[in-house]
Amino acid sequence: GDSVTQMEGPVTLSEEAFLTINCTYTATGYPSLFWYVQYPGEGLQLLLKATKADDKGSNKGFEATYRKETTSFHLEKGSVQVSDSAVYFCAPTLGGGSQGNLIFGKGTKLSVKP
Amino acid sequence: DTGVSQNPRHKITKRGQNVTFRCDPISEHNRLYWYRQTLGQGPEFLTYFQNEAQLEKSRLLSDRFSAERPKGSFSTLEIQRTEQGDSAMYLCASSSLAGGLRGTQYFGPGTRLTVL
């Protein structure tokens, strides 16, 4: 069945370090791909999305590229800040297409130290 | 756009009691989703509506759970005869079928349920 595998955390980095959080998925059809972020004590917020192969989603310095051939959607940021400390979730749409319900990974907790 | 709102934010109940949660989606969003998130895990899909029609239910949604969206606007999720295993954060999300951001789900703050 459809599933998503996300890099396990916690990940601890120093400020200005480079961040990669790996995400791979198995899905039928042609899913849309999302990264959501959950800051401490807050709800899920959309970080970025991509809807077709080779699309790059970007927001707040974060980027992820839809790699259909490797079924991956790795999240990257060149220089993390303390304010980026949060839990990050990779989520493709279930059953392909752009409008299905989401399958979430377990989340990767990021802690950035000053 | 006021975002997705959920009430109550917290609910503590005793095992065996019934509880009801409410979700108000972003106005004019056709689709409304319910998810459940337990500590340390990602959200798990429960059910979704397109307008007032409930189109899909997860096998996680036992017969003690019922959801409605009577006029295609707000939705309620009721849990009957609560069990301790129902303790979780219940999340609501909505999305539009049209426009440049179609299919993108926007989440509410959640209702945290604690069953004693």
JSON list of C-alpha atoms in Angstrom, two decimals:
[
{"chain": "A", "resi": 1, "resn": "GLY", "atom": "CA", "xyz": [0.00, 0.00, 0.00]},
{"chain": "A", "resi": 2, "resn": "ASP", "atom": "CA", "xyz": [0.90, 3.66, -0.11]},
{"chain": "A", "resi": 3, "resn": "SER", "atom": "CA", "xyz": [3.46, 4.67, 2.48]},
{"chain": "A", "resi": 4, "resn": "VAL", "atom": "CA", "xyz": [6.10, 7.25, 3.35]},
{"chain": "A", "resi": 5, "resn": "THR", "atom": "CA", "xyz": [9.47, 6.78, 5.03]},
{"chain": "A", "resi": 6, "resn": "GLN", "atom": "CA", "xyz": [11.06, 9.73, 6.67]},
{"chain": "A", "resi": 7, "resn": "MET", "atom": "CA", "xyz": [14.48, 10.19, 8.21]},
{"chain": "A", "resi": 8, "resn": "GLU", "atom": "CA", "xyz": [14.29, 9.46, 11.90]},
{"chain": "A", "resi": 9, "resn": "GLY", "atom": "CA", "xyz": [15.16, 12.14, 14.36]},
{"chain": "A", "resi": 10, "resn": "PRO", "atom": "CA", "xyz": [15.91, 13.89, 16.45]},
{"chain": "A", "resi": 11, "resn": "VAL", "atom": "CA", "xyz": [18.31, 15.94, 14.37]},
{"chain": "A", "resi": 12, "resn": "THR", "atom": "CA", "xyz": [20.44, 18.45, 16.22]},
{"chain": "A", "resi": 13, "resn": "LEU", "atom": "CA", "xyz": [22.34, 21.11, 14.30]},
{"chain": "A", "resi": 14, "resn": "SER", "atom": "CA", "xyz": [24.20, 24.28, 15.05]},
{"chain": "A", "resi": 15, "resn": "GLU", "atom": "CA", "xyz": [22.90, 27.56, 13.68]},
{"chain": "A", "resi": 16, "resn": "GLU", "atom": "CA", "xyz": [23.88, 28.17, 10.03]},
{"chain": "A", "resi": 17, "resn": "ALA", "atom": "CA", "xyz": [24.45, 24.45, 9.38]},
{"chain": "A", "resi": 18, "resn": "PHE", "atom": "CA", "xyz": [23.09, 22.74, 6.26]},
{"chain": "A", "resi": 19, "resn": "LEU", "atom": "CA", "xyz": [19.94, 20.66, 6.71]},
{"chain": "A", "resi": 20, "resn": "THR", "atom": "CA", "xyz": [18.73, 17.62, 4.80]},
{"chain": "A", "resi": 21, "resn": "ILE", "atom": "CA", "xyz": [15.73, 15.55, 5.86]},
{"chain": "A", "resi": 22, "resn": "ASN", "atom": "CA", "xyz": [15.20, 12.53, 3.63]},
{"chain": "A", "resi": 23, "resn": "CYS", "atom": "CA", "xyz": [11.76, 11.40, 2.51]},
{"chain": "A", "resi": 24, "resn": "THR", "atom": "CA", "xyz": [10.85, 8.54, 0.20]},
{"chain": "A", "resi": 25, "resn": "TYR", "atom": "CA", "xyz": [7.39, 7.27, -0.63]},
{"chain": "A", "resi": 26, "resn": "THR", "atom": "CA", "xyz": [5.49, 4.53, -2.37]},
{"chain": "A", "resi": 27, "resn": "ALA", "atom": "CA", "xyz": [2.26, 5.60, -3.97]},
{"chain": "A", "resi": 28, "resn": "THR", "atom": "CA", "xyz": [-0.07, 4.56, -6.73]},
{"chain": "A", "resi": 29, "resn": "GLY", "atom": "CA", "xyz": [-0.68, 7.05, -9.46]},
{"chain": "A", "resi": 30, "resn": "TYR", "atom": "CA", "xyz": [0.92, 10.46, -9.46]},
{"chain": "A", "resi": 31, "resn": "PRO", "atom": "CA", "xyz": [0.73, 11.99, -5.97]},
{"chain": "A", "resi": 32, "resn": "SER", "atom": "CA", "xyz": [1.26, 15.58, -4.95]},
{"chain": "A", "resi": 33, "resn": "LEU", "atom": "CA", "xyz": [3.99, 15.95, -2.35]},
{"chain": "A", "resi": 34, "resn": "PHE", "atom": "CA", "xyz": [3.97, 18.18, 0.71]},
{"chain": "A", "resi": 35, "resn": "TRP", "atom": "CA", "xyz": [6.15, 19.15, 3.64]},
{"chain": "A", "resi": 36, "resn": "TYR", "atom": "CA", "xyz": [4.36, 20.37, 6.75]},
{"chain": "A", "resi": 37, "resn": "VAL", "atom": "CA", "xyz": [5.98, 21.85, 9.86]},
{"chain": "A", "resi": 38, "resn": "GLN", "atom": "CA", "xyz": [4.76, 21.78, 13.44]},
{"chain": "A", "resi": 39, "resn": "TYR", "atom": "CA", "xyz": [6.34, 24.35, 15.76]},
{"chain": "A", "resi": 40, "resn": "PRO", "atom": "CA", "xyz": [6.22, 23.65, 19.52]},
{"chain": "A", "resi": 41, "resn": "GLY", "atom": "CA", "xyz": [2.68, 24.08, 20.81]},
{"chain": "A", "resi": 42, "resn": "GLU", "atom": "CA", "xyz": [1.26, 24.94, 17.40]},
{"chain": "A", "resi": 43, "resn": "GLY", "atom": "CA", "xyz": [-0.72, 23.24, 14.64]},
{"chain": "A", "resi": 44, "resn": "LEU", "atom": "CA", "xyz": [0.50, 21.86, 11.33]},
{"chain": "A", "resi": 45, "resn": "GLN", "atom": "CA", "xyz": [1.52, 24.49, 8.82]},
{"chain": "A", "resi": 46, "resn": "LEU", "atom": "CA", "xyz": [2.15, 23.96, 5.14]},
{"chain": "A", "resi": 47, "resn": "LEU", "atom": "CA", "xyz": [5.82, 24.54, 4.39]},
{"chain": "A", "resi": 48, "resn": "LEU", "atom": "CA", "xyz": [6.01, 23.74, 0.68]},
{"chain": "A", "resi": 49, "resn": "LYS", "atom": "CA", "xyz": [4.54, 21.54, -2.03]},
{"chain": "A", "resi": 50, "resn": "ALA", "atom": "CA", "xyz": [5.23, 20.09, -5.47]},
{"chain": "A", "resi": 51, "resn": "THR", "atom": "CA", "xyz": [2.69, 18.58, -7.83]},
{"chain": "A", "resi": 52, "resn": "LYS", "atom": "CA", "xyz": [4.68, 17.10, -10.70]},
{"chain": "A", "resi": 53, "resn": "ALA", "atom": "CA", "xyz": [8.02, 15.56, -11.50]},
{"chain": "A", "resi": 54, "resn": "ASP", "atom": "CA", "xyz": [11.04, 17.89, -11.25]},
{"chain": "A", "resi": 55, "resn": "ASP", "atom": "CA", "xyz": [8.96, 20.62, -9.61]},
{"chain": "A", "resi": 56, "resn": "LYS", "atom": "CA", "xyz": [10.82, 22.40, -6.82]},
{"chain": "A", "resi": 57, "resn": "GLY", "atom": "CA", "xyz": [8.81, 23.67, -3.90]},
{"chain": "A", "resi": 58, "resn": "SER", "atom": "CA", "xyz": [10.37, 26.42, -1.81]},
{"chain": "A", "resi": 59, "resn": "ASN", "atom": "CA", "xyz": [9.49, 28.59, 1.17]},
{"chain": "A", "resi": 60, "resn": "LYS", "atom": "CA", "xyz": [11.38, 30.35, 3.99]},
{"chain": "A", "resi": 61, "resn": "GLY", "atom": "CA", "xyz": [14.71, 29.15, 2.58]},
{"chain": "A", "resi": 62, "resn": "PHE", "atom": "CA", "xyz": [13.58, 25.51, 2.50]},
{"chain": "A", "resi": 63, "resn": "GLU", "atom": "CA", "xyz": [13.50, 23.58, -0.78]},
{"chain": "A", "resi": 64, "resn": "ALA", "atom": "CA", "xyz": [12.43, 20.14, -1.96]},
{"chain": "A", "resi": 65, "resn": "THR", "atom": "CA", "xyz": [12.41, 18.67, -5.47]},
{"chain": "A", "resi": 66, "resn": "TYR", "atom": "CA", "xyz": [9.88, 16.08, -6.71]},
{"chain": "A", "resi": 67, "resn": "ARG", "atom": "CA", "xyz": [12.01, 13.16, -7.91]},
{"chain": "A", "resi": 68, "resn": "LYS", "atom": "CA", "xyz": [9.69, 10.68, -9.57]},
{"chain": "A", "resi": 69, "resn": "GLU", "atom": "CA", "xyz": [12.42, 8.28, -10.63]},
{"chain": "A", "resi": 70, "resn": "THR", "atom": "CA", "xyz": [13.62, 7.82, -7.04]},
{"chain": "A", "resi": 71, "resn": "THR", "atom": "CA", "xyz": [10.20, 8.51, -5.43]},
{"chain": "A", "resi": 72, "resn": "SER", "atom": "CA", "xyz": [11.82, 11.02, -3.11]},
{"chain": "A", "resi": 73, "resn": "PHE", "atom": "CA", "xyz": [11.13, 14.52, -1.83]},
{"chain": "A", "resi": 74, "resn": "HIS", "atom": "CA", "xyz": [14.05, 15.45, 0.39]},
{"chain": "A", "resi": 75, "resn": "LEU", "atom": "CA", "xyz": [13.87, 18.70, 2.35]},
{"chain": "A", "resi": 76, "resn": "GLU", "atom": "CA", "xyz": [16.92, 20.99, 2.38]},
{"chain": "A", "resi": 77, "resn": "LYS", "atom": "CA", "xyz": [17.93, 24.32, 3.82]},
{"chain": "A", "resi": 78, "resn": "GLY", "atom": "CA", "xyz": [21.31, 25.93, 3.37]},
{"chain": "A", "resi": 79, "resn": "SER", "atom": "CA", "xyz": [21.56, 27.69, 6.71]},
{"chain": "A", "resi": 80, "resn": "VAL", "atom": "CA", "xyz": [19.24, 26.81, 9.58]},
{"chain": "A", "resi": 81, "resn": "GLN", "atom": "CA", "xyz": [18.22, 29.18, 12.35]},
{"chain": "A", "resi": 82, "resn": "VAL", "atom": "CA", "xyz": [17.16, 28.54, 15.93]},
{"chain": "A", "resi": 83, "resn": "SER", "atom": "CA", "xyz": [13.63, 29.49, 14.88]},
{"chain": "A", "resi": 84, "resn": "ASP", "atom": "CA", "xyz": [13.56, 26.49, 12.52]},
{"chain": "A", "resi": 85, "resn": "SER", "atom": "CA", "xyz": [13.40, 24.14, 15.52]},
{"chain": "A", "resi": 86, "resn": "ALA", "atom": "CA", "xyz": [10.24, 22.13, 14.93]},
{"chain": "A", "resi": 87, "resn": "VAL", "atom": "CA", "xyz": [8.92, 18.77, 13.76]},
{"chain": "A", "resi": 88, "resn": "TYR", "atom": "CA", "xyz": [8.84, 18.31, 9.99]},
{"chain": "A", "resi": 89, "resn": "PHE", "atom": "CA", "xyz": [6.42, 15.95, 8.22]},
{"chain": "A", "resi": 90, "resn": "CYS", "atom": "CA", "xyz": [6.64, 14.64, 4.67]},
{"chain": "A", "resi": 91, "resn": "ALA", "atom": "CA", "xyz": [3.23, 13.82, 3.19]},
{"chain": "A", "resi": 92, "resn": "PRO", "atom": "CA", "xyz": [2.26, 12.54, -0.25]},
{"chain": "A", "resi": 93, "resn": "THR", "atom": "CA", "xyz": [-1.37, 12.33, -1.28]},
{"chain": "A", "resi": 94, "resn": "LEU", "atom": "CA", "xyz": [-2.86, 8.84, -1.02]},
{"chain": "A", "resi": 95, "resn": "GLY", "atom": "CA", "xyz": [-3.93, 7.07, -4.17]},
{"chain": "A", "resi": 96, "resn": "GLY", "atom": "CA", "xyz": [-2.25, 9.48, -6.54]},
{"chain": "A", "resi": 97, "resn": "GLY", "atom": "CA", "xyz": [-3.70, 12.70, -7.85]},
{"chain": "A", "resi": 98, "resn": "SER", "atom": "CA", "xyz": [-3.50, 16.11, -6.26]},
{"chain": "A", "resi": 99, "resn": "GLN", "atom": "CA", "xyz": [-6.52, 15.99, -4.00]},
{"chain": "A", "resi": 100, "resn": "GLY", "atom": "CA", "xyz": [-6.50, 12.81, -2.00]},
{"chain": "A", "resi": 101, "resn": "ASN", "atom": "CA", "xyz": [-6.05, 12.58, 1.73]},
{"chain": "A", "resi": 102, "resn": "LEU", "atom": "CA", "xyz": [-2.48, 12.77, 2.99]},
{"chain": "A", "resi": 103, "resn": "ILE", "atom": "CA", "xyz": [-0.23, 10.02, 4.30]},
{"chain": "A", "resi": 104, "resn": "PHE", "atom": "CA", "xyz": [2.16, 11.39, 6.88]},
{"chain": "A", "resi": 105, "resn": "GLY", "atom": "CA", "xyz": [5.57, 10.18, 7.89]},
{"chain": "A", "resi": 106, "resn": "LYS", "atom": "CA", "xyz": [6.39, 9.88, 11.58]},
{"chain": "A", "resi": 107, "resn": "GLY", "atom": "CA", "xyz": [7.99, 13.31, 11.56]},
{"chain": "A", "resi": 108, "resn": "THR", "atom": "CA", "xyz": [11.55, 14.46, 12.08]},
{"chain": "A", "resi": 109, "resn": "LYS", "atom": "CA", "xyz": [12.28, 16.63, 15.07]},
{"chain": "A", "resi": 110, "resn": "LEU", "atom": "CA", "xyz": [14.86, 19.31, 14.38]},
{"chain": "A", "resi": 111, "resn": "SER", "atom": "CA", "xyz": [16.65, 21.17, 17.14]},
{"chain": "A", "resi": 112, "resn": "VAL", "atom": "CA", "xyz": [18.92, 24.07, 16.18]},
{"chain": "A", "resi": 113, "resn": "LYS", "atom": "CA", "xyz": [21.39, 25.27, 18.80]},
{"chain": "A", "resi": 114, "resn": "PRO", "atom": "CA", "xyz": [22.77, 28.82, 18.83]},
{"chain": "B", "resi": 1, "resn": "ASP", "atom": "CA", "xyz": [-9.45, 34.26, 5.46]},
{"chain": "B", "resi": 2, "resn": "THR", "atom": "CA", "xyz": [-9.68, 33.33, 9.11]},
{"chain": "B", "resi": 3, "resn": "GLY", "atom": "CA", "xyz": [-8.23, 29.85, 8.78]},
{"chain": "B", "resi": 4, "resn": "VAL", "atom": "CA", "xyz": [-9.55, 26.55, 10.06]},
{"chain": "B", "resi": 5, "resn": "SER", "atom": "CA", "xyz": [-10.89, 26.69, 13.60]},
{"chain": "B", "resi": 6, "resn": "GLN", "atom": "CA", "xyz": [-11.61, 23.85, 16.00]},
{"chain": "B", "resi": 7, "resn": "ASN", "atom": "CA", "xyz": [-13.49, 23.71, 19.28]},
{"chain": "B", "resi": 8, "resn": "PRO", "atom": "CA", "xyz": [-12.88, 22.87, 21.97]},
{"chain": "B", "resi": 9, "resn": "ARG", "atom": "CA", "xyz": [-9.09, 23.04, 22.03]},
{"chain": "B", "resi": 10, "resn": "HIS", "atom": "CA", "xyz": [-8.90, 20.64, 24.94]},
{"chain": "B", "resi": 11, "resn": "LYS", "atom": "CA", "xyz": [-11.32, 18.05, 26.25]},
{"chain": "B", "resi": 12, "resn": "ILE", "atom": "CA", "xyz": [-10.89, 15.82, 29.27]},
{"chain": "B", "resi": 13, "resn": "THR", "atom": "CA", "xyz": [-13.48, 13.12, 29.74]},
{"chain": "B", "resi": 14, "resn": "LYS", "atom": "CA", "xyz": [-14.02, 9.89, 31.62]},
{"chain": "B", "resi": 15, "resn": "ARG", "atom": "CA", "xyz": [-13.99, 6.54, 29.93]},
{"chain": "B", "resi": 16, "resn": "GLY", "atom": "CA", "xyz": [-17.40, 5.64, 28.58]},
{"chain": "B", "resi": 17, "resn": "GLN", "atom": "CA", "xyz": [-18.58, 9.20, 28.03]},
{"chain": "B", "resi": 18, "resn": "ASN", "atom": "CA", "xyz": [-19.47, 10.67, 24.63]},
{"chain": "B", "resi": 19, "resn": "VAL", "atom": "CA", "xyz": [-17.62, 13.66, 23.21]},
{"chain": "B", "resi": 20, "resn": "THR", "atom": "CA", "xyz": [-18.22, 15.90, 20.20]},
{"chain": "B", "resi": 21, "resn": "PHE", "atom": "CA", "xyz": [-15.74, 18.15, 18.43]},
{"chain": "B", "resi": 22, "resn": "ARG", "atom": "CA", "xyz": [-16.44, 20.89, 15.93]},
{"chain": "B", "resi": 23, "resn": "CYS", "atom": "CA", "xyz": [-14.45, 22.09, 12.94]},
{"chain": "B", "resi": 24, "resn": "ASP", "atom": "CA", "xyz": [-15.09, 25.26, 10.93]},
{"chain": "B", "resi": 25, "resn": "PRO", "atom": "CA", "xyz": [-13.18, 25.13, 7.65]},
{"chain": "B", "resi": 26, "resn": "ILE", "atom": "CA", "xyz": [-11.92, 28.00, 5.55]},
{"chain": "B", "resi": 27, "resn": "SER", "atom": "CA", "xyz": [-14.98, 29.48, 3.91]},
{"chain": "B", "resi": 28, "resn": "GLU", "atom": "CA", "xyz": [-15.81, 28.08, 0.49]},
{"chain": "B", "resi": 29, "resn": "HIS", "atom": "CA", "xyz": [-13.48, 25.12, 0.90]},
{"chain": "B", "resi": 30, "resn": "ASN", "atom": "CA", "xyz": [-15.29, 22.13, -0.56]},
{"chain": "B", "resi": 31, "resn": "ARG", "atom": "CA", "xyz": [-13.34, 19.41, 1.20]},
{"chain": "B", "resi": 32, "resn": "LEU", "atom": "CA", "xyz": [-12.99, 18.82, 4.90]},
{"chain": "B", "resi": 33, "resn": "TYR", "atom": "CA", "xyz": [-10.76, 16.16, 6.46]},
{"chain": "B", "resi": 34, "resn": "TRP", "atom": "CA", "xyz": [-10.37, 14.65, 9.92]},
{"chain": "B", "resi": 35, "resn": "TYR", "atom": "CA", "xyz": [-7.08, 13.19, 11.13]},
{"chain": "B", "resi": 36, "resn": "ARG", "atom": "CA", "xyz": [-5.88, 11.80, 14.44]},
{"chain": "B", "resi": 37, "resn": "GLN", "atom": "CA", "xyz": [-2.39, 12.34, 15.81]},
{"chain": "B", "resi": 38, "resn": "THR", "atom": "CA", "xyz": [-0.92, 10.48, 18.77]},
{"chain": "B", "resi": 39, "resn": "LEU", "atom": "CA", "xyz": [2.21, 11.55, 20.60]},
{"chain": "B", "resi": 40, "resn": "GLY", "atom": "CA", "xyz": [5.36, 11.16, 18.53]},
{"chain": "B", "resi": 41, "resn": "GLN", "atom": "CA", "xyz": [3.50, 10.08, 15.41]},
{"chain": "B", "resi": 42, "resn": "GLY", "atom": "CA", "xyz": [2.32, 11.72, 12.24]},
{"chain": "B", "resi": 43, "resn": "PRO", "atom": "CA", "xyz": [-1.37, 12.40, 11.68]},
{"chain": "B", "resi": 44, "resn": "GLU", "atom": "CA", "xyz": [-3.50, 9.48, 10.45]},
{"chain": "B", "resi": 45, "resn": "PHE", "atom": "CA", "xyz": [-6.42, 9.98, 8.12]},
{"chain": "B", "resi": 46, "resn": "LEU", "atom": "CA", "xyz": [-9.89, 9.28, 9.53]},
{"chain": "B", "resi": 47, "resn": "THR", "atom": "CA", "xyz": [-12.45, 10.58, 7.03]},
{"chain": "B", "resi": 48, "resn": "TYR", "atom": "CA", "xyz": [-13.24, 13.32, 4.56]},
{"chain": "B", "resi": 49, "resn": "PHE", "atom": "CA", "xyz": [-16.21, 15.19, 3.13]},
{"chain": "B", "resi": 50, "resn": "GLN", "atom": "CA", "xyz": [-16.77, 16.84, -0.17]},
{"chain": "B", "resi": 51, "resn": "ASN", "atom": "CA", "xyz": [-19.43, 19.42, 0.55]},
{"chain": "B", "resi": 52, "resn": "GLU", "atom": "CA", "xyz": [-21.94, 17.50, 2.70]},
{"chain": "B", "resi": 53, "resn": "ALA", "atom": "CA", "xyz": [-21.10, 14.03, 1.37]},
{"chain": "B", "resi": 54, "resn": "GLN", "atom": "CA", "xyz": [-18.80, 11.78, 3.39]},
{"chain": "B", "resi": 55, "resn": "LEU", "atom": "CA", "xyz": [-16.74, 10.18, 0.63]},
{"chain": "B", "resi": 56, "resn": "GLU", "atom": "CA", "xyz": [-14.20, 8.07, 2.46]},
{"chain": "B", "resi": 57, "resn": "LYS", "atom": "CA", "xyz": [-13.70, 6.54, 5.89]},
{"chain": "B", "resi": 58, "resn": "SER", "atom": "CA", "xyz": [-10.53, 4.93, 7.20]},
{"chain": "B", "resi": 59, "resn": "ARG", "atom": "CA", "xyz": [-10.65, 1.54, 8.87]},
{"chain": "B", "resi": 60, "resn": "LEU", "atom": "CA", "xyz": [-9.39, 3.45, 11.92]},
{"chain": "B", "resi": 61, "resn": "LEU", "atom": "CA", "xyz": [-12.86, 4.95, 12.20]},
{"chain": "B", "resi": 62, "resn": "SER", "atom": "CA", "xyz": [-14.63, 2.37, 14.34]},
{"chain": "B", "resi": 63, "resn": "ASP", "atom": "CA", "xyz": [-18.41, 2.33, 14.70]},
{"chain": "B", "resi": 64, "resn": "ARG", "atom": "CA", "xyz": [-18.05, 4.42, 17.87]},
{"chain": "B", "resi": 65, "resn": "PHE", "atom": "CA", "xyz": [-16.96, 7.32, 15.68]},
{"chain": "B", "resi": 66, "resn": "SER", "atom": "CA", "xyz": [-19.34, 9.35, 13.55]},
{"chain": "B", "resi": 67, "resn": "ALA", "atom": "CA", "xyz": [-18.76, 12.50, 11.55]},
{"chain": "B", "resi": 68, "resn": "GLU", "atom": "CA", "xyz": [-21.19, 14.86, 9.89]},
{"chain": "B", "resi": 69, "resn": "ARG", "atom": "CA", "xyz": [-21.10, 17.93, 7.72]},
{"chain": "B", "resi": 70, "resn": "PRO", "atom": "CA", "xyz": [-24.81, 18.69, 7.43]},
{"chain": "B", "resi": 71, "resn": "LYS", "atom": "CA", "xyz": [-24.78, 21.82, 5.30]},
{"chain": "B", "resi": 72, "resn": "GLY", "atom": "CA", "xyz": [-21.42, 21.49, 3.70]},
{"chain": "B", "resi": 73, "resn": "SER", "atom": "CA", "xyz": [-19.89, 24.05, 6.04]},
{"chain": "B", "resi": 74, "resn": "PHE", "atom": "CA", "xyz": [-18.82, 23.09, 9.58]},
{"chain": "B", "resi": 75, "resn": "SER", "atom": "CA", "xyz": [-18.31, 19.48, 10.61]},
{"chain": "B", "resi": 76, "resn": "THR", "atom": "CA", "xyz": [-18.66, 17.55, 13.86]},
{"chain": "B", "resi": 77, "resn": "LEU", "atom": "CA", "xyz": [-16.84, 14.43, 14.98]},
{"chain": "B", "resi": 78, "resn": "GLU", "atom": "CA", "xyz": [-18.50, 12.42, 17.75]},
{"chain": "B", "resi": 79, "resn": "ILE", "atom": "CA", "xyz": [-16.90, 9.62, 19.71]},
{"chain": "B", "resi": 80, "resn": "GLN", "atom": "CA", "xyz": [-19.27, 7.45, 21.70]},
{"chain": "B", "resi": 81, "resn": "ARG", "atom": "CA", "xyz": [-18.28, 5.37, 24.75]},
{"chain": "B", "resi": 82, "resn": "THR", "atom": "CA", "xyz": [-14.77, 6.80, 24.79]},
{"chain": "B", "resi": 83, "resn": "GLU", "atom": "CA", "xyz": [-11.83, 4.54, 25.58]},
{"chain": "B", "resi": 84, "resn": "GLN", "atom": "CA", "xyz": [-8.38, 5.46, 26.86]},
{"chain": "B", "resi": 85, "resn": "GLY", "atom": "CA", "xyz": [-6.97, 4.56, 23.46]},
{"chain": "B", "resi": 86, "resn": "ASP", "atom": "CA", "xyz": [-8.98, 7.42, 21.96]},
{"chain": "B", "resi": 87, "resn": "SER", "atom": "CA", "xyz": [-6.71, 9.93, 23.69]},
{"chain": "B", "resi": 88, "resn": "ALA", "atom": "CA", "xyz": [-5.07, 11.89, 20.89]},
{"chain": "B", "resi": 89, "resn": "MET", "atom": "CA", "xyz": [-5.05, 15.19, 19.04]},
{"chain": "B", "resi": 90, "resn": "TYR", "atom": "CA", "xyz": [-7.90, 15.37, 16.53]},
{"chain": "B", "resi": 91, "resn": "LEU", "atom": "CA", "xyz": [-7.03, 17.54, 13.56]},
{"chain": "B", "resi": 92, "resn": "CYS", "atom": "CA", "xyz": [-9.30, 19.06, 10.96]},
{"chain": "B", "resi": 93, "resn": "ALA", "atom": "CA", "xyz": [-8.16, 20.31, 7.57]},
{"chain": "B", "resi": 94, "resn": "SER", "atom": "CA", "xyz": [-9.88, 21.84, 4.58]},
{"chain": "B", "resi": 95, "resn": "SER", "atom": "CA", "xyz": [-9.03, 22.31, 0.93]},
{"chain": "B", "resi": 96, "resn": "SER", "atom": "CA", "xyz": [-10.48, 23.81, -2.21]},
{"chain": "B", "resi": 97, "resn": "LEU", "atom": "CA", "xyz": [-11.15, 21.97, -5.45]},
{"chain": "B", "resi": 98, "resn": "ALA", "atom": "CA", "xyz": [-10.41, 25.07, -7.48]},
{"chain": "B", "resi": 99, "resn": "GLY", "atom": "CA", "xyz": [-7.76, 27.71, -7.90]},
{"chain": "B", "resi": 100, "resn": "GLY", "atom": "CA", "xyz": [-4.00, 27.64, -7.81]},
{"chain": "B", "resi": 101, "resn": "LEU", "atom": "CA", "xyz": [-3.84, 26.11, -4.36]},
{"chain": "B", "resi": 102, "resn": "ARG", "atom": "CA", "xyz": [-6.42, 23.41, -5.07]},
{"chain": "B", "resi": 103, "resn": "GLY", "atom": "CA", "xyz": [-5.81, 20.25, -3.16]},
{"chain": "B", "resi": 104, "resn": "THR", "atom": "CA", "xyz": [-3.63, 21.93, -0.54]},
{"chain": "B", "resi": 105, "resn": "GLN", "atom": "CA", "xyz": [-4.89, 21.07, 2.92]},
{"chain": "B", "resi": 106, "resn": "TYR", "atom": "CA", "xyz": [-4.87, 23.74, 5.63]},
{"chain": "B", "resi": 107, "resn": "PHE", "atom": "CA", "xyz": [-5.00, 22.48, 9.19]},
{"chain": "B", "resi": 108, "resn": "GLY", "atom": "CA", "xyz": [-6.69, 23.77, 12.29]},
{"chain": "B", "resi": 109, "resn": "PRO", "atom": "CA", "xyz": [-5.03, 23.88, 15.72]},
{"chain": "B", "resi": 110, "resn": "GLY", "atom": "CA", "xyz": [-6.58, 20.58, 16.78]},
{"chain": "B", "resi": 111, "resn": "THR", "atom": "CA", "xyz": [-8.61, 19.33, 19.72]},
{"chain": "B", "resi": 112, "resn": "ARG", "atom": "CA", "xyz": [-6.63, 17.44, 22.32]},
{"chain": "B", "resi": 113, "resn": "LEU", "atom": "CA", "xyz": [-8.70, 14.67, 23.89]},
{"chain": "B", "resi": 114, "resn": "THR", "atom": "CA", "xyz": [-7.69, 13.04, 27.14]},
{"chain": "B", "resi": 115, "resn": "VAL", "atom": "CA", "xyz": [-9.72, 10.04, 28.30]},
{"chain": "B", "resi": 116, "resn": "LEU", "atom": "CA", "xyz": [-9.25, 9.20, 31.97]}
]
